[in-house]
Coordinates of C-alpha atoms and ligand atoms in Angstrom, one line a residue:
Chain A
M13 CA -40.9 -23.5 -26.8
M14 CA -40.8 -22.0 -23.3
K15 CA -37.7 -22.2 -21.2
T16 CA -37.4 -21.5 -17.5
V17 CA -34.6 -18.9 -17.0
F18 CA -35.3 -17.9 -13.5
K19 CA -37.1 -19.6 -10.6
R20 CA -37.5 -19.2 -6.9
T21 CA -35.1 -21.4 -5.0
P22 CA -37.0 -23.8 -2.7
T23 CA -35.6 -22.5 0.6
L24 CA -37.0 -19.1 -0.2
K25 CA -40.7 -19.1 0.7
D26 CA -43.4 -18.1 -1.8
C27 CA -45.0 -15.2 0.1
P28 CA -45.4 -11.4 -0.1
T29 CA -42.6 -9.3 1.4
H30 CA -42.9 -6.8 4.2
Y31 CA -39.7 -5.0 3.2
C32 CA -39.9 -1.5 1.7
P33 CA -39.3 -1.0 -2.1
G34 CA -35.6 -1.0 -2.8
C35 CA -34.6 -2.5 0.6
G36 CA -31.6 -4.8 0.5
H37 CA -32.8 -7.4 3.0
G38 CA -34.9 -9.2 0.4
I39 CA -31.9 -9.6 -1.9
A40 CA -29.7 -10.8 1.0
H41 CA -32.4 -13.3 2.0
R42 CA -32.5 -14.7 -1.5
L43 CA -28.8 -15.1 -1.7
I44 CA -28.7 -17.1 1.6
A45 CA -31.6 -19.3 0.4
E46 CA -29.8 -20.0 -2.9
I47 CA -26.6 -20.9 -1.1
I48 CA -28.3 -23.2 1.4
D49 CA -30.0 -25.0 -1.6
E50 CA -26.8 -25.1 -3.7
L51 CA -24.8 -26.5 -0.7
D52 CA -27.8 -28.8 0.0
I53 CA -27.6 -28.1 3.8
R54 CA -31.2 -27.1 4.5
D55 CA -31.6 -30.2 6.8
R56 CA -28.7 -29.3 9.0
T57 CA -28.8 -25.5 9.0
I58 CA -30.1 -23.3 11.9
G59 CA -30.5 -19.6 11.3
I60 CA -30.6 -16.8 13.9
A61 CA -32.8 -13.7 13.1
P62 CA -31.9 -10.4 14.8
V63 CA -34.0 -7.7 16.2
G64 CA -34.4 -5.2 13.4
C65 CA -36.2 -5.1 10.1
A66 CA -35.1 -8.7 9.5
V67 CA -36.7 -10.0 12.7
L68 CA -39.2 -12.0 10.6
A69 CA -36.4 -13.6 8.4
Y70 CA -38.0 -17.0 9.2
D71 CA -41.1 -15.9 7.3
Y72 CA -39.0 -16.0 4.2
L73 CA -36.2 -18.5 4.8
D74 CA -37.6 -22.1 5.1
V75 CA -35.0 -23.4 7.6
D76 CA -35.1 -24.0 11.3
M77 CA -34.7 -20.5 12.8
V78 CA -34.7 -18.7 16.1
E79 CA -35.4 -15.1 16.9
V80 CA -33.4 -13.7 19.8
A81 CA -32.8 -10.6 21.8
H82 CA -31.3 -7.4 20.2
G83 CA -27.6 -7.9 19.6
R84 CA -27.3 -11.4 21.1
P85 CA -27.2 -13.6 18.0
P86 CA -23.4 -14.4 18.4
A87 CA -23.9 -15.6 22.0
V88 CA -26.9 -17.7 20.9
A89 CA -24.9 -19.1 18.0
T90 CA -22.1 -20.0 20.4
G91 CA -24.6 -22.0 22.5
M92 CA -25.9 -23.7 19.4
K93 CA -22.6 -24.5 17.7
R94 CA -20.8 -25.7 20.8
T95 CA -23.6 -28.2 21.5
N96 CA -24.2 -29.1 17.9
P97 CA -20.8 -29.1 16.1
D98 CA -22.4 -31.0 13.1
K99 CA -25.0 -28.2 12.4
I100 CA -24.4 -25.2 10.2
I101 CA -25.2 -22.1 12.3
F102 CA -25.6 -18.6 10.8
S103 CA -26.6 -15.3 12.3
Y104 CA -28.1 -12.5 10.3
Q105 CA -27.7 -9.1 11.9
G106 CA -28.2 -5.4 11.2
D107 CA -25.7 -2.7 12.1
G108 CA -27.6 -1.6 15.2
D109 CA -27.8 -5.2 16.3
L110 CA -24.2 -6.2 15.6
A111 CA -22.2 -3.0 15.8
S112 CA -24.0 -1.2 18.7
I113 CA -26.0 -3.2 21.3
G114 CA -24.3 -6.5 20.4
A115 CA -20.8 -5.2 20.0
A116 CA -19.5 -7.2 22.9
E117 CA -21.2 -10.4 21.7
I118 CA -19.7 -10.3 18.2
L119 CA -16.3 -9.2 19.4
H120 CA -16.1 -12.2 21.8
A121 CA -17.6 -14.7 19.5
G122 CA -14.9 -13.7 17.0
H123 CA -12.3 -13.6 19.8
R124 CA -13.2 -17.2 20.8
G125 CA -13.1 -18.2 17.2
E126 CA -16.6 -19.7 17.2
Q127 CA -17.2 -21.7 14.1
I128 CA -20.2 -19.8 12.9
T129 CA -21.1 -17.7 9.8
V130 CA -22.2 -14.1 10.3
V131 CA -24.1 -12.1 7.7
F132 CA -23.8 -8.5 8.7
I133 CA -26.2 -6.1 6.9
N134 CA -24.9 -2.5 7.1
N135 CA -27.5 0.0 6.0
A136 CA -26.1 2.9 7.9
V137 CA -29.3 3.4 10.0
Y138 CA -31.7 1.8 12.4
G139 CA -34.4 0.8 10.0
M140 CA -36.9 -0.8 12.2
T141 CA -37.2 1.9 14.7
G142 CA -37.5 4.7 12.2
G143 CA -34.2 5.6 10.8
Q144 CA -32.1 6.7 13.7
M145 CA -28.3 7.0 13.7
A146 CA -26.4 3.7 13.8
P147 CA -22.7 3.4 14.7
T148 CA -22.2 3.0 10.9
T149 CA -24.0 6.2 9.9
M150 CA -21.9 8.3 7.6
L151 CA -20.6 11.7 8.6
D152 CA -23.1 14.5 7.7
Q153 CA -25.8 11.9 7.2
V154 CA -29.1 13.2 8.4
T155 CA -31.1 10.7 10.4
A156 CA -34.0 10.8 12.9
T157 CA -31.5 11.4 15.7
T158 CA -28.9 13.5 13.8
P159 CA -31.1 16.2 12.4
K160 CA -28.0 18.3 11.5
G161 CA -26.1 15.4 10.2
R162 CA -23.7 13.1 12.0
S163 CA -20.7 15.0 13.4
A164 CA -17.4 13.3 14.3
A165 CA -17.0 15.7 17.3
E166 CA -20.4 14.7 18.8
Q167 CA -21.2 11.2 17.6
G168 CA -17.8 9.8 16.5
Y169 CA -16.8 8.5 13.1
P170 CA -18.6 5.6 11.4
L171 CA -17.5 2.4 13.1
Q172 CA -15.6 -0.1 10.9
V173 CA -16.5 -3.3 12.5
S174 CA -15.0 -5.6 9.8
E175 CA -11.6 -3.9 10.1
L176 CA -11.9 -4.3 13.9
L177 CA -12.8 -8.0 13.8
A178 CA -10.2 -8.7 11.2
T179 CA -7.5 -8.0 13.8
L180 CA -8.7 -10.9 15.9
P181 CA -6.9 -14.3 15.6
G182 CA -10.2 -16.0 16.0
T183 CA -11.7 -14.7 12.8
I184 CA -10.7 -16.6 9.7
Y185 CA -12.6 -14.8 6.9
I186 CA -13.9 -11.3 6.7
E187 CA -15.1 -9.7 3.5
R188 CA -17.1 -6.5 2.8
C189 CA -19.5 -6.6 -0.2
A190 CA -22.3 -4.4 -1.5
L191 CA -25.8 -4.9 -3.0
S192 CA -25.4 -1.9 -5.3
S193 CA -25.4 -3.6 -8.7
V194 CA -25.8 -7.0 -10.3
A195 CA -22.1 -7.5 -10.4
Q196 CA -21.7 -6.6 -6.7
I197 CA -24.7 -8.8 -5.8
R198 CA -22.9 -11.7 -7.5
K199 CA -19.8 -11.0 -5.5
T200 CA -21.8 -10.9 -2.3
K201 CA -23.2 -14.3 -3.0
K202 CA -19.8 -15.7 -3.7
A203 CA -18.5 -14.3 -0.4
I204 CA -21.4 -15.6 1.7
K205 CA -21.1 -19.0 0.1
H206 CA -17.4 -19.0 1.0
A207 CA -18.3 -18.2 4.6
F208 CA -20.7 -21.2 4.7
D209 CA -18.2 -23.4 3.0
L210 CA -15.6 -22.7 5.6
Q211 CA -18.0 -23.8 8.3
L212 CA -18.8 -26.9 6.4
E213 CA -15.2 -27.7 6.1
G214 CA -14.9 -27.3 9.9
A215 CA -12.4 -24.4 9.5
D216 CA -11.3 -23.1 12.8
G217 CA -12.8 -19.7 13.4
M218 CA -15.5 -17.2 12.7
S219 CA -16.4 -16.0 9.2
M220 CA -18.3 -12.7 8.6
V221 CA -19.5 -11.0 5.4
E222 CA -20.5 -7.4 5.8
V223 CA -23.0 -6.4 3.2
L224 CA -23.6 -2.7 2.4
S225 CA -27.3 -2.6 1.8
P226 CA -29.6 0.2 0.7
C227 CA -32.4 1.7 2.9
P228 CA -34.2 4.1 0.5
T229 CA -36.9 4.8 3.0
Y230 CA -34.6 6.2 5.7
W231 CA -32.0 7.5 3.4
R232 CA -35.0 9.4 1.9
M233 CA -34.1 8.6 -1.7
S234 CA -35.5 6.6 -4.6
P235 CA -34.3 3.0 -4.8
T236 CA -32.1 3.9 -7.8
K237 CA -30.7 6.9 -6.1
A238 CA -30.0 4.8 -3.0
M239 CA -27.9 2.3 -5.0
E240 CA -25.9 5.3 -6.4
W241 CA -25.4 6.8 -3.0
L242 CA -24.2 3.5 -1.6
E243 CA -21.7 3.0 -4.4
N244 CA -20.5 6.6 -4.4
N245 CA -20.5 7.4 -0.7
M246 CA -20.6 4.4 1.6
T247 CA -17.9 2.4 -0.2
K248 CA -15.5 5.3 0.5
V249 CA -15.8 4.8 4.3
F250 CA -16.4 1.1 4.0
P251 CA -14.1 -0.1 1.2
L252 CA -15.2 -3.3 -0.5
G253 CA -13.0 -6.4 -0.6
R254 CA -11.5 -9.1 1.4
L255 CA -10.1 -8.0 4.8
K256 CA -9.0 -11.4 6.0
G257 CA -8.8 -15.0 4.8
Chain B
M22 CA -17.4 -30.9 48.5
C23 CA -18.9 -27.5 49.1
G24 CA -22.5 -26.7 48.0
N25 CA -21.4 -25.0 44.8
E26 CA -19.4 -28.1 43.7
A27 CA -22.1 -30.5 44.8
L28 CA -24.8 -28.7 42.7
A29 CA -22.4 -28.7 39.7
E30 CA -21.8 -32.5 40.0
S31 CA -25.5 -33.0 40.5
A32 CA -26.3 -31.1 37.3
I33 CA -23.8 -33.3 35.4
I34 CA -25.5 -36.4 36.8
A35 CA -28.9 -34.9 35.8
G36 CA -27.7 -34.8 32.2
C37 CA -26.7 -31.2 31.8
D38 CA -25.3 -30.9 28.3
A39 CA -23.8 -27.5 28.5
Y40 CA -22.8 -24.9 31.2
F41 CA -22.2 -21.3 30.4
G42 CA -21.2 -18.7 33.0
Y43 CA -19.2 -15.7 34.1
P44 CA -17.3 -15.5 37.3
I45 CA -18.8 -13.9 40.4
T46 CA -18.5 -14.5 44.1
P47 CA -19.9 -16.5 46.0
Q48 CA -20.4 -19.1 43.2
N49 CA -17.0 -19.2 41.6
E50 CA -16.6 -22.9 42.5
V51 CA -19.4 -23.7 40.0
P52 CA -17.7 -22.6 36.8
A53 CA -14.3 -23.8 38.1
Y54 CA -15.7 -27.3 38.7
M55 CA -17.6 -27.3 35.4
S56 CA -14.5 -26.2 33.5
R57 CA -12.8 -29.4 34.6
R58 CA -15.7 -31.9 34.7
M59 CA -17.7 -31.0 31.6
P60 CA -14.9 -31.7 29.1
E61 CA -14.2 -34.9 31.0
E62 CA -17.7 -35.9 30.2
G63 CA -17.5 -34.8 26.6
R64 CA -19.9 -31.9 27.3
V65 CA -19.7 -28.2 26.8
F66 CA -18.3 -25.5 29.1
V67 CA -17.8 -21.9 28.0
Q68 CA -16.7 -19.0 30.1
S69 CA -18.8 -16.3 28.6
E70 CA -17.8 -12.6 28.2
S71 CA -20.8 -11.5 30.4
E72 CA -23.9 -12.8 32.0
L73 CA -25.8 -11.3 29.1
A74 CA -23.9 -13.6 26.8
A75 CA -24.1 -16.6 29.2
I76 CA -27.9 -16.6 29.4
N77 CA -28.1 -16.2 25.6
M78 CA -25.7 -19.2 25.1
V79 CA -28.1 -21.1 27.3
F80 CA -30.9 -19.9 25.0
G81 CA -29.0 -21.1 22.0
A82 CA -28.2 -24.6 23.4
S83 CA -31.8 -25.0 24.8
A84 CA -33.3 -24.0 21.4
T85 CA -31.6 -27.0 19.9
G86 CA -33.1 -29.3 22.6
K87 CA -30.1 -29.6 24.9
R88 CA -30.1 -29.4 28.6
A89 CA -28.3 -26.1 29.5
M90 CA -27.7 -24.2 32.6
T91 CA -25.9 -21.2 34.0
S92 CA -25.1 -20.0 37.5
S93 CA -24.3 -16.6 38.9
S94 CA -24.9 -14.3 41.9
S95 CA -27.2 -11.3 42.3
P96 CA -25.6 -8.6 40.1
G97 CA -25.1 -11.2 37.3
I98 CA -28.6 -12.5 37.6
S99 CA -29.8 -8.9 37.1
L100 CA -28.0 -8.9 33.7
M101 CA -29.7 -12.2 32.8
Q102 CA -33.2 -10.9 33.2
E103 CA -33.4 -9.9 29.6
G104 CA -32.5 -13.5 28.6
I105 CA -34.9 -15.0 31.0
S106 CA -37.8 -12.9 29.6
Y107 CA -36.9 -14.1 26.1
L108 CA -36.6 -17.7 27.3
S109 CA -40.0 -17.4 28.8
G110 CA -41.5 -15.9 25.7
A111 CA -40.0 -18.5 23.5
E112 CA -41.0 -21.3 26.0
L113 CA -37.5 -22.7 26.2
P114 CA -36.3 -24.8 29.2
A115 CA -33.4 -23.4 31.2
V116 CA -31.9 -23.9 34.6
V117 CA -30.4 -20.8 36.4
V118 CA -28.7 -21.0 39.8
N119 CA -28.6 -17.8 41.8
V120 CA -26.2 -18.0 44.8
M121 CA -27.5 -14.8 46.3
R122 CA -25.3 -12.1 47.8
G123 CA -26.1 -8.7 49.5
G124 CA -27.5 -5.8 47.4
P125 CA -28.6 -3.5 45.9
G126 CA -25.8 -2.5 43.6
L127 CA -22.5 -4.3 44.1
G128 CA -23.6 -4.8 47.7
N129 CA -21.3 -7.3 49.3
I130 CA -20.5 -11.0 49.0
A131 CA -22.2 -12.0 52.2
P132 CA -25.1 -14.5 52.2
S133 CA -28.4 -12.9 51.5
Q134 CA -32.0 -13.5 50.5
A135 CA -32.6 -10.2 48.9
D136 CA -33.4 -11.4 45.4
Y137 CA -36.7 -13.1 46.4
F138 CA -38.8 -10.4 44.6
Q139 CA -36.6 -10.6 41.5
A140 CA -36.8 -14.4 41.4
T141 CA -40.4 -14.9 42.1
R142 CA -41.9 -11.8 40.4
G143 CA -39.9 -12.1 37.1
G144 CA -37.2 -9.5 37.1
G145 CA -37.5 -9.2 33.3
H146 CA -40.2 -7.6 31.3
G147 CA -43.5 -9.1 30.4
D148 CA -46.2 -11.4 31.7
Y149 CA -44.3 -14.5 32.8
R150 CA -43.3 -16.8 35.7
T151 CA -40.3 -18.8 36.6
I152 CA -40.3 -21.8 38.9
V153 CA -38.1 -21.0 41.9
L154 CA -36.7 -23.6 44.2
G155 CA -35.3 -22.6 47.6
P156 CA -33.2 -25.4 49.1
S157 CA -32.0 -25.2 52.7
S158 CA -29.2 -27.8 52.8
V159 CA -26.5 -29.0 50.5
Q160 CA -28.3 -32.3 50.0
E161 CA -31.5 -30.5 49.1
L162 CA -29.4 -28.3 46.7
V163 CA -28.1 -31.5 45.1
D164 CA -31.6 -32.9 44.9
C165 CA -32.9 -29.7 43.3
M166 CA -30.8 -30.0 40.2
P167 CA -32.4 -33.0 38.5
L168 CA -35.8 -31.7 39.6
A169 CA -35.0 -28.3 38.1
F170 CA -34.0 -29.9 34.7
D171 CA -37.1 -32.1 34.7
L172 CA -39.4 -29.2 35.6
A173 CA -37.8 -27.0 32.9
D174 CA -38.2 -29.6 30.3
Q175 CA -41.7 -30.6 31.3
Y176 CA -43.1 -27.1 31.4
R177 CA -40.7 -25.4 28.9
M178 CA -39.9 -22.8 31.6
T179 CA -36.9 -21.3 33.3
V180 CA -36.3 -22.9 36.7
M181 CA -34.3 -20.8 39.1
V182 CA -32.5 -22.4 42.1
L183 CA -32.3 -19.8 44.7
A184 CA -29.4 -20.5 47.1
D185 CA -27.1 -18.2 49.0
G186 CA -23.5 -17.7 49.9
I187 CA -23.8 -20.0 53.0
L188 CA -25.2 -22.9 51.1
G189 CA -22.7 -22.4 48.3
Q190 CA -19.7 -22.5 50.6
M191 CA -21.1 -25.0 53.2
M192 CA -19.5 -28.5 53.4
E193 CA -22.0 -31.2 54.3
P194 CA -22.1 -34.9 53.5
V195 CA -24.2 -35.5 50.5
V196 CA -25.4 -38.5 48.5
L197 CA -24.9 -38.0 44.7
E198 CA -26.7 -40.6 42.7
K199 CA -28.6 -40.9 39.4
K200 CA -32.3 -41.2 40.1
K201 CA -34.9 -42.0 37.5
G202 CA -36.3 -38.7 36.2
R203 CA -39.8 -37.8 35.1
E204 CA -41.5 -39.0 31.9
L205 CA -40.9 -35.9 29.7
P206 CA -42.6 -34.8 26.5
P207 CA -40.6 -35.1 23.3
K208 CA -38.8 -31.9 22.2
D209 CA -40.4 -31.8 18.8
W210 CA -40.1 -28.0 18.8
A211 CA -36.3 -28.0 18.9
L212 CA -34.2 -26.6 16.2
T213 CA -32.2 -29.5 14.7
G214 CA -32.1 -28.7 11.0
A215 CA -35.4 -29.3 9.2
A216 CA -34.5 -32.8 8.0
G217 CA -37.6 -34.5 6.7
R218 CA -40.0 -32.2 8.4
K219 CA -41.3 -28.6 8.2
Q220 CA -39.3 -25.7 9.5
N221 CA -39.3 -25.2 13.3
I222 CA -39.3 -21.6 14.6
V223 CA -38.4 -20.5 18.1
R224 CA -39.6 -16.9 18.7
S225 CA -41.1 -14.5 21.1
L226 CA -42.4 -11.8 18.7
W227 CA -46.2 -11.9 18.0
L228 CA -47.3 -8.9 16.1
P229 CA -50.7 -9.7 14.7
E230 CA -53.7 -8.5 16.8
G231 CA -54.5 -11.0 19.5
A232 CA -51.6 -13.3 18.8
L233 CA -49.6 -12.3 21.9
E234 CA -52.7 -12.3 24.0
E235 CA -53.2 -15.9 22.9
L236 CA -49.6 -16.8 23.9
N237 CA -49.9 -15.1 27.3
N238 CA -53.1 -17.1 28.0
K239 CA -51.4 -20.3 26.9
L240 CA -48.6 -19.4 29.4
L241 CA -51.2 -18.7 32.1
D242 CA -52.7 -22.2 31.6
K243 CA -49.3 -23.7 32.0
Y244 CA -48.5 -21.6 35.1
K245 CA -51.8 -22.8 36.6
Q246 CA -50.8 -26.4 36.1
V247 CA -47.5 -25.7 37.8
E248 CA -49.3 -24.1 40.7
K249 CA -51.6 -27.0 41.0
N250 CA -49.0 -29.8 40.7
E251 CA -45.6 -28.6 41.8
V252 CA -45.8 -26.9 45.2
L253 CA -43.3 -28.2 47.7
C254 CA -43.4 -27.2 51.3
E255 CA -42.3 -28.7 54.7
E256 CA -44.0 -28.0 58.0
Y257 CA -43.4 -28.9 61.7
E258 CA -45.7 -28.9 64.6
V259 CA -48.1 -26.4 63.1
D260 CA -51.4 -28.1 64.4
D261 CA -51.2 -26.9 68.0
A262 CA -49.0 -24.0 67.4
D263 CA -49.7 -20.5 68.8
I264 CA -47.0 -19.1 66.6
V265 CA -45.8 -20.3 63.2
V266 CA -42.5 -19.2 61.9
V267 CA -42.2 -19.1 58.1
A268 CA -38.7 -19.1 56.5
Y269 CA -36.9 -20.6 53.5
G270 CA -33.4 -21.6 52.6
V271 CA -30.7 -21.1 55.1
A272 CA -32.9 -18.9 57.3
A273 CA -35.2 -21.9 57.7
R274 CA -32.4 -23.9 59.3
I275 CA -31.9 -21.2 61.9
V276 CA -35.6 -21.0 62.5
R277 CA -35.7 -24.7 63.1
G278 CA -33.2 -24.4 65.9
A279 CA -35.2 -21.5 67.4
V280 CA -38.5 -23.3 67.3
S281 CA -37.1 -26.4 69.0
R282 CA -35.7 -24.2 71.8
A283 CA -39.1 -22.5 72.1
R284 CA -40.9 -25.8 72.4
E285 CA -38.4 -26.8 75.2
E286 CA -39.5 -23.6 77.0
G287 CA -43.1 -24.7 76.6
I288 CA -44.0 -22.3 73.9
K289 CA -46.3 -23.8 71.3
A290 CA -44.3 -22.9 68.2
G291 CA -44.1 -24.5 64.7
W292 CA -42.6 -23.7 61.4
I293 CA -43.5 -23.8 57.7
R294 CA -40.7 -23.9 55.1
P295 CA -41.6 -23.2 51.5
I296 CA -39.3 -25.2 49.2
T297 CA -40.9 -23.9 46.0
L298 CA -41.0 -20.1 46.3
W299 CA -43.0 -20.0 43.1
P300 CA -45.4 -21.7 43.0
F301 CA -45.8 -20.5 46.6
P302 CA -47.4 -22.8 49.2
T303 CA -50.4 -20.4 49.5
G304 CA -52.8 -23.2 50.3
Q305 CA -50.8 -24.6 53.2
I306 CA -50.2 -21.3 54.8
S307 CA -53.8 -20.2 54.3
R308 CA -55.0 -23.5 56.0
A309 CA -52.6 -22.9 58.9
A310 CA -54.2 -19.4 59.3
D311 CA -57.7 -20.9 59.6
E312 CA -57.1 -21.2 63.3
F313 CA -55.9 -18.1 65.1
R314 CA -52.2 -18.0 65.5
I315 CA -49.4 -15.6 65.0
F316 CA -47.2 -15.8 61.9
L317 CA -43.6 -14.7 62.1
V318 CA -41.7 -14.5 58.8
V319 CA -37.9 -14.6 59.1
E320 CA -35.7 -13.6 56.1
M321 CA -32.2 -12.4 55.3
S322 CA -33.6 -9.3 53.8
N323 CA -35.9 -6.4 54.9
G324 CA -39.0 -8.3 54.0
Q325 CA -39.9 -9.8 50.7
M326 CA -41.5 -13.3 51.1
V327 CA -43.5 -11.8 54.0
E328 CA -45.7 -10.2 51.3
D329 CA -46.6 -13.7 49.9
V330 CA -47.3 -14.9 53.4
R331 CA -49.6 -11.9 54.0
L332 CA -51.4 -12.7 50.7
A333 CA -51.8 -16.3 51.8
V334 CA -53.1 -15.4 55.3
T335 CA -55.5 -12.8 53.8
G336 CA -55.9 -10.9 57.1
K337 CA -57.0 -14.0 59.1
A338 CA -54.1 -13.7 61.5
P339 CA -51.3 -11.3 62.3
V340 CA -48.2 -11.6 60.2
L341 CA -45.0 -10.2 61.7
F342 CA -41.5 -9.9 60.3
Y343 CA -38.0 -10.3 61.5
G344 CA -35.1 -9.8 59.0
R345 CA -31.5 -9.1 58.7
P346 CA -30.5 -7.4 55.4
G347 CA -27.2 -6.6 53.8
G348 CA -25.5 -9.9 54.6
G349 CA -26.7 -10.1 58.2
V350 CA -27.6 -13.6 59.4
P351 CA -30.1 -13.9 62.2
T352 CA -29.1 -16.0 65.1
V353 CA -31.1 -18.6 66.9
D354 CA -31.2 -16.4 70.0
E355 CA -32.5 -13.4 68.0
I356 CA -35.4 -15.4 66.5
L357 CA -36.1 -17.1 69.9
D358 CA -36.4 -13.6 71.4
Q359 CA -38.9 -12.6 68.8
I360 CA -40.9 -15.8 69.4
R361 CA -40.9 -15.1 73.2
Q362 CA -41.9 -11.5 72.8
L363 CA -44.7 -12.3 70.4
T364 CA -46.1 -15.0 72.7
L365 CA -45.7 -12.7 75.6
R366 CA -43.1 -14.9 77.3
P367 CA -40.5 -12.9 79.2
K368 CA -36.9 -13.8 78.9
T369 CA -36.1 -16.7 81.1
Ligands
TPP402 C1 -33.1 -4.0 24.0 C2 -33.7 -3.4 22.9 N1 -33.4 -2.1 22.6 C3 -34.0 -1.4 21.6 C4 -34.9 -2.1 20.8 C5 -35.5 -1.3 19.6 N2 -34.9 -1.7 18.3 C6 -35.5 -2.6 17.5 S1 -34.7 -2.8 16.1 C7 -33.6 -1.6 16.5 C8 -32.5 -1.2 15.6 C9 -32.3 -2.1 14.4 O1 -31.4 -1.6 13.6 P1 -30.4 -2.5 12.7 O2 -29.8 -3.5 13.6 O3 -29.5 -1.6 12.0 O4 -31.4 -3.3 11.7 P2 -32.3 -2.7 10.5 O5 -33.7 -2.5 11.2 O6 -31.7 -1.4 10.1 O7 -32.3 -3.8 9.5 C10 -33.8 -1.1 17.8 C11 -33.0 -0.1 18.4 C12 -35.1 -3.5 21.1 N3 -36.0 -4.2 20.3 N4 -34.5 -4.1 22.1

């Protein structure tokens, strides 16, 4: 007798992926799709895709979605949620999008306590444009624009956005997770689900889950090596766990 | 009520669901008024952290099918250009009010018409158009708002209301009433949660070969419809005129005074006042140029709309220019002097 032990969740579309082998975006998409289906909120959810490798997130997630200018998802989310308090609004953003060009927008959405859910994918580089330095790039990490490795003196230290946002009264839940192992992926799913739950309950403020995510292509490593590097190096600068809420 | 407050109340009557904005002179009365009135109506007011954020909040509200607007003045409108380009690519309706001030840079807070190029040429990147309305009285500013929302919804475009510091601050009696709007197409593209239907996507990225070209051509067809159907323009005693003065907005009010005085002096003068700056009344001006007469364009800038007048006249008649930039406002006497000189009438 055959038994189904794993199947695609309906909100995840059945299509080939454009992501590189070992990229974390595909895993994060699946977690979001599963959560939307488990919470049964597909018919009231609106997602916001960033500019970055995940710009085509709507090709994978079968919910109403918008694609917006680089870094502006929290402002767009504000416009959506304020005019549609009954809808569930989430933004999905990379570290260039959220921590660099959109730093003002995320800070002020958090500051105003917008009732939105933010999924923040930190892969320590700008993936889409060819692996340049991000604010979250590690010290000594070689990227397309730090050929000698990032130096604190010249480019500053990796920016810890979650710690920063956790200081704001307007944020209610901030957690940092990782996609480095099955156990960590499970924890990530739990965290993102909690962030959606809070919005469903009408909790008064912004929730964000930072997800440390591998980019084997621009870390110039095999997918397995990338997972190890993430776990051994990134988590030292970006410690996992609940920062708030 | 000053012009700024009147336009805000008119937007509320027109069914504006949400206002997002960042303070800047000379339009601060708009957010102040909205911050009080929108909550009274159970609608949305947010003071954004920047104009970048304001226009993207408009983007978000509009993507869900709501009527949304923002207002600002020149430096703030420059910051909104990114958002206007994205709104245009995504074909989202939006209403943006620019109460212009002097520039470039921080310029000054005096009335100005220096943002004509930016407004009518699309200050953002890419191949797009925005509808631009140039009212010349507080009543017309009031009447522009429901029209702006209707045009935005009908064509899924950004409509910019181009006012200036004088109109924004001016007190004039106005009639504020709800008028029947246009029949509008349903917003079946809006993001409302995919309940009982397929996913809706609002986007401006089109990577496959030919896909963006297709979108641009679709936009072009739409823009042609707007050019065909939506031109607004007023004219006065053009038929027998030896000289036609072309001006919009507040400058047109001053021109009106100068032309009346010229007529009193026996000079055959008339005026044309474009109300839509895009689509521009090219046809009306071209027709006026079929008979030989002099065109004088008056602007509160060093000459921007004059280029559209030249394009309309296509060399059939001389097009001259008189302008006061940097917050300077031309007087009736200054314009009358120009008219006299151009028609070879010595000062009386
Ligand atoms: C205004 C603007 N500046 C720059 C770019 C180019 N750009 C596209 S994606 C990107 C960085 C994306 O990096 P990140 O947010 O970390 O996402 P990832 O691709 O790594 O998932 C940049 C700089 C742009 N599209 N728009």
